[in-house]
Amino acid sequence: MPRAAAAQGDPLGPEFRVNSYTTSYQFDQSVASSSLGDFVVVWTSVNQDGSLRGVFGQRYAISGTPLGPEFRVNTYTPFSQDGASVATDSAGNFVVVWRSGGQYPFDSDVFGQRYASSGSPLGPEFRVNTSTASTQYQPSVAASAAGNFIVVWNSFDQGGSGLNVFGQRYAAAGTPLGPEFRVNTFTTGHQGSPAVACDTAGSFVVTWPSYGQDGSLWGVFGQRYASSGTPLGPEFRVNAYTTGTQHFPTVALDSSGNFVVVWHGYMQDGSATGIFGQRFTNAGMPLGEFRVNTYTPNYQFFPSVAADAAGDFVVVWASDDQKGSTQGIFGQRYDAVGAPLGAEFRVNTFTAYHQGFPAVSADSSGDFVVVWTSDVQDGSYTGVYGQRYSQMVPVELMQFGIE
């Protein structure tokens, strides 16, 4: 059937449960898509690996069919492994990184595991951070089309006061490319919760919240890098509005290196927190800050953003009391020049209790998948759910006004 671009995307089937093991808590999910549309979801599961928290994953075909059973990512299971992030290359090979407590030598460190597109592990799990003093946590990973990847994380009391952002580049074979490096130049106070994204050639952007740097509380800052790891200019402030707090940034790049950063800001939309964004050219020029959420009462928070090869992008977030029952997941699509595509839309179908902490990933053509945590829906405490979308709908349906 002929298809045409849809304003809100076309849901592909019903929402689905990701985790097979449903006892206790499954949460803290991350998702990544290959250029062809197959995808992998990873999450934290409590007590499943025999000791506190562990990291688990599930692979999917482009059709949404699970590829094999869910699998445990971490080999080392004592204490807790959590806070996972996943990235794929164009062929569907993927890498997962996470925080591991007490593994080497104490506190917490960042570990990773590489996988072939078949789901077979490529070598053993490996420690990412070189400096092991104190605590390293909150990792984020991104991969180029060819499979080179970059991991960023928070390190406490390394290279300045409080929290700082560090990174490590890798070749597709898993070989480190140079030493670990500090991302943030401003080191006063705390620089936390980093996020990283790559374009197809491997150029990348890191974003993070920094305390006190923009003259108020938390603000959002970033640093651009060439694929060689060379910084492209100095670190830069992302948010134009600086009053109060701007926090929890996430970033996405298109194939040409144009990028968009989204975050939640306090009181800027007139009520509690709202979702805001800033688009940039591939030269790092800002193109104007904008509000994402149309519905502004109460809290809209914890956004995630994904872009396709052409620069169209989608933002998802959690919103309080908008769906008529506690907290739900909402989204807004944009074209490559930042124009909204239709109205914001609710992602989750099940609306009882809370649905929160969404993550989104898109393939090169703009089809996307959203995953989130849902309370009680799987019969136990929390579970991980998802919804697939195509950016296209059948022309025949559009002729009847159905999108």
Tab-separated table of C-alpha atoms in Angstrom, residues 114-279:
chain	number	residue	atom	x	y	z
A	114	ARG	CA	30.363	-5.670	22.798
A	115	TYR	CA	28.012	-7.824	20.699
A	116	ALA	CA	27.751	-8.917	17.075
A	117	SER	CA	24.506	-8.225	15.238
A	118	SER	CA	23.614	-11.876	15.880
A	119	GLY	CA	23.612	-11.197	19.621
A	120	SER	CA	26.840	-13.141	20.246
A	121	PRO	CA	29.207	-11.472	22.731
A	122	LEU	CA	32.412	-10.144	21.187
A	123	GLY	CA	35.042	-10.815	23.805
A	124	PRO	CA	34.626	-10.506	27.568
A	125	GLU	CA	33.155	-7.559	29.446
A	126	PHE	CA	35.713	-4.768	29.937
A	127	ARG	CA	36.316	-1.874	32.275
A	128	VAL	CA	35.960	1.513	30.554
A	129	ASN	CA	37.430	3.971	33.065
A	130	THR	CA	41.184	4.004	33.660
A	131	SER	CA	41.091	6.018	36.886
A	132	THR	CA	39.555	3.801	39.550
A	133	ALA	CA	39.736	6.106	42.561
A	134	SER	CA	36.380	7.026	44.073
A	135	THR	CA	33.257	6.591	41.918
A	136	GLN	CA	32.558	6.408	38.179
A	137	TYR	CA	28.931	6.071	37.092
A	138	GLN	CA	26.099	7.320	34.819
A	139	PRO	CA	27.620	6.126	31.520
A	140	SER	CA	26.288	6.977	28.064
A	141	VAL	CA	27.466	5.422	24.794
A	142	ALA	CA	27.172	6.302	21.092
A	143	ALA	CA	28.473	4.554	17.964
A	144	SER	CA	29.353	5.607	14.432
A	145	ALA	CA	28.031	3.786	11.370
A	146	ALA	CA	31.302	1.842	11.137
A	147	GLY	CA	31.147	0.741	14.785
A	148	ASN	CA	33.676	3.025	16.471
A	149	PHE	CA	32.172	4.116	19.783
A	150	ILE	CA	32.541	6.670	22.544
A	151	VAL	CA	31.626	6.235	26.220
A	152	VAL	CA	31.173	9.169	28.606
A	153	TRP	CA	30.501	9.043	32.342
A	154	ASN	CA	30.644	10.952	35.615
A	155	SER	CA	33.732	10.662	37.803
A	156	PHE	CA	33.807	11.977	41.362
A	157	ASP	CA	36.793	14.065	42.492
A	158	GLN	CA	38.807	13.385	39.337
A	159	GLY	CA	40.220	16.424	37.532
A	160	GLY	CA	38.517	19.074	39.648
A	161	SER	CA	36.018	19.513	42.445
A	162	GLY	CA	32.978	17.284	42.736
A	163	LEU	CA	31.652	15.584	39.606
A	164	ASN	CA	33.318	15.845	36.212
A	165	VAL	CA	32.584	14.291	32.814
A	166	PHE	CA	35.125	11.907	31.298
A	167	GLY	CA	35.211	9.991	28.036
A	168	GLN	CA	36.949	7.124	26.268
A	169	ARG	CA	36.961	6.447	22.528
A	170	TYR	CA	37.125	2.952	21.021
A	171	ALA	CA	37.698	1.423	17.608
A	172	ALA	CA	35.043	-0.955	16.279
A	173	ALA	CA	37.181	-3.899	17.416
A	174	GLY	CA	36.985	-2.659	21.015
A	175	THR	CA	40.526	-1.241	21.151
A	176	PRO	CA	40.809	2.033	23.118
A	177	LEU	CA	41.671	5.023	20.946
A	178	GLY	CA	43.948	7.087	23.151
A	179	PRO	CA	43.587	7.604	26.908
A	180	GLU	CA	40.459	8.606	28.790
A	181	PHE	CA	39.914	12.378	28.747
A	182	ARG	CA	38.012	15.029	30.651
A	183	VAL	CA	35.184	16.552	28.617
A	184	ASN	CA	34.251	19.628	30.672
A	185	THR	CA	36.612	22.611	30.814
A	186	PHE	CA	34.779	24.404	33.640
A	187	THR	CA	35.514	22.332	36.750
A	188	THR	CA	33.974	24.318	39.612
A	189	GLY	CA	31.074	22.611	41.359
A	190	HIS	CA	29.446	19.642	39.656
A	191	GLN	CA	29.113	18.619	36.011
A	192	GLY	CA	26.751	15.636	35.928
A	193	SER	CA	24.507	13.250	33.945
A	194	PRO	CA	26.337	13.288	30.576
A	195	ALA	CA	24.838	12.218	27.255
A	196	VAL	CA	26.636	11.548	23.969
A	197	ALA	CA	25.576	11.113	20.343
A	198	CYS	CA	27.485	10.440	17.091
A	199	ASP	CA	26.863	11.172	13.452
A	200	THR	CA	27.459	8.443	10.863
A	201	ALA	CA	31.119	9.454	10.367
A	202	GLY	CA	31.897	9.374	14.083
A	203	SER	CA	31.924	13.075	14.976
A	204	PHE	CA	30.226	13.398	18.344
A	205	VAL	CA	28.672	15.801	20.824
A	206	VAL	CA	28.630	15.463	24.606
A	207	THR	CA	26.127	17.361	26.774
A	208	TRP	CA	25.820	17.651	30.544
A	209	PRO	CA	24.275	19.839	33.278
A	210	SER	CA	26.705	22.137	35.094
A	211	TYR	CA	26.011	23.749	38.455
A	212	GLY	CA	26.482	27.525	38.720
A	213	GLN	CA	28.213	27.954	35.370
A	214	ASP	CA	25.450	29.930	33.618
A	215	GLY	CA	25.025	32.340	36.533
A	216	SER	CA	22.055	30.581	38.078
A	217	LEU	CA	21.599	27.015	39.354
A	218	TRP	CA	22.000	24.164	36.837
A	219	GLY	CA	22.535	24.914	33.151
A	220	VAL	CA	23.156	22.724	30.082
A	221	PHE	CA	26.574	22.716	28.411
A	222	GLY	CA	28.111	20.841	25.513
A	223	GLN	CA	31.327	20.034	23.680
A	224	ARG	CA	31.699	19.076	20.009
A	225	TYR	CA	34.365	16.660	18.780
A	226	ALA	CA	35.716	15.517	15.414
A	227	SER	CA	35.767	11.782	14.723
A	228	SER	CA	39.465	11.872	15.652
A	229	GLY	CA	38.538	12.955	19.170
A	230	THR	CA	39.799	16.507	18.649
A	231	PRO	CA	37.570	19.138	20.334
A	232	LEU	CA	35.809	21.395	17.855
A	233	GLY	CA	35.928	24.757	19.582
A	234	PRO	CA	35.404	25.377	23.297
A	235	GLU	CA	32.597	23.999	25.447
A	236	PHE	CA	29.385	25.978	24.961
A	237	ARG	CA	26.194	26.798	26.822
A	238	VAL	CA	23.114	25.172	25.283
A	239	ASN	CA	20.238	26.902	27.128
A	240	ALA	CA	19.461	30.529	26.282
A	241	TYR	CA	17.103	30.914	29.272
A	242	THR	CA	19.297	30.764	32.380
A	243	THR	CA	16.987	31.471	35.325
A	244	GLY	CA	16.654	28.596	37.806
A	245	THR	CA	17.534	25.084	36.661
A	246	GLN	CA	17.924	23.427	33.257
A	247	HIS	CA	18.740	19.755	33.700
A	248	PHE	CA	18.826	16.195	32.261
A	249	PRO	CA	19.943	17.021	28.708
A	250	THR	CA	19.917	14.488	25.886
A	251	VAL	CA	21.306	14.933	22.367
A	252	ALA	CA	20.828	13.530	18.845
A	253	LEU	CA	22.742	14.058	15.583
A	254	ASP	CA	21.688	13.555	11.979
A	255	SER	CA	23.974	12.050	9.335
A	256	SER	CA	25.493	15.466	8.512
A	257	GLY	CA	26.321	16.354	12.114
A	258	ASN	CA	23.499	18.826	12.708
A	259	PHE	CA	22.253	18.226	16.222
A	260	VAL	CA	19.484	18.938	18.706
A	261	VAL	CA	19.666	19.030	22.510
A	262	VAL	CA	16.596	18.762	24.749
A	263	TRP	CA	16.285	19.123	28.514
A	264	HIS	CA	13.753	19.957	31.202
A	265	GLY	CA	13.672	23.461	32.649
A	266	TYR	CA	12.059	24.652	35.862
A	267	MET	CA	9.284	27.289	35.736
A	268	GLN	CA	10.163	28.425	32.208
A	269	ASP	CA	6.802	27.355	30.752
A	270	GLY	CA	4.905	28.923	33.661
A	271	SER	CA	4.282	25.716	35.621
A	272	ALA	CA	6.784	23.463	37.389
A	273	THR	CA	9.017	21.872	34.677
A	274	GLY	CA	8.723	21.871	30.903
A	275	ILE	CA	10.676	20.391	27.994
A	276	PHE	CA	12.897	22.699	25.965
A	277	GLY	CA	15.242	22.247	23.047
A	278	GLN	CA	17.945	23.937	21.013
A	279	ARG	CA	18.919	23.026	17.450
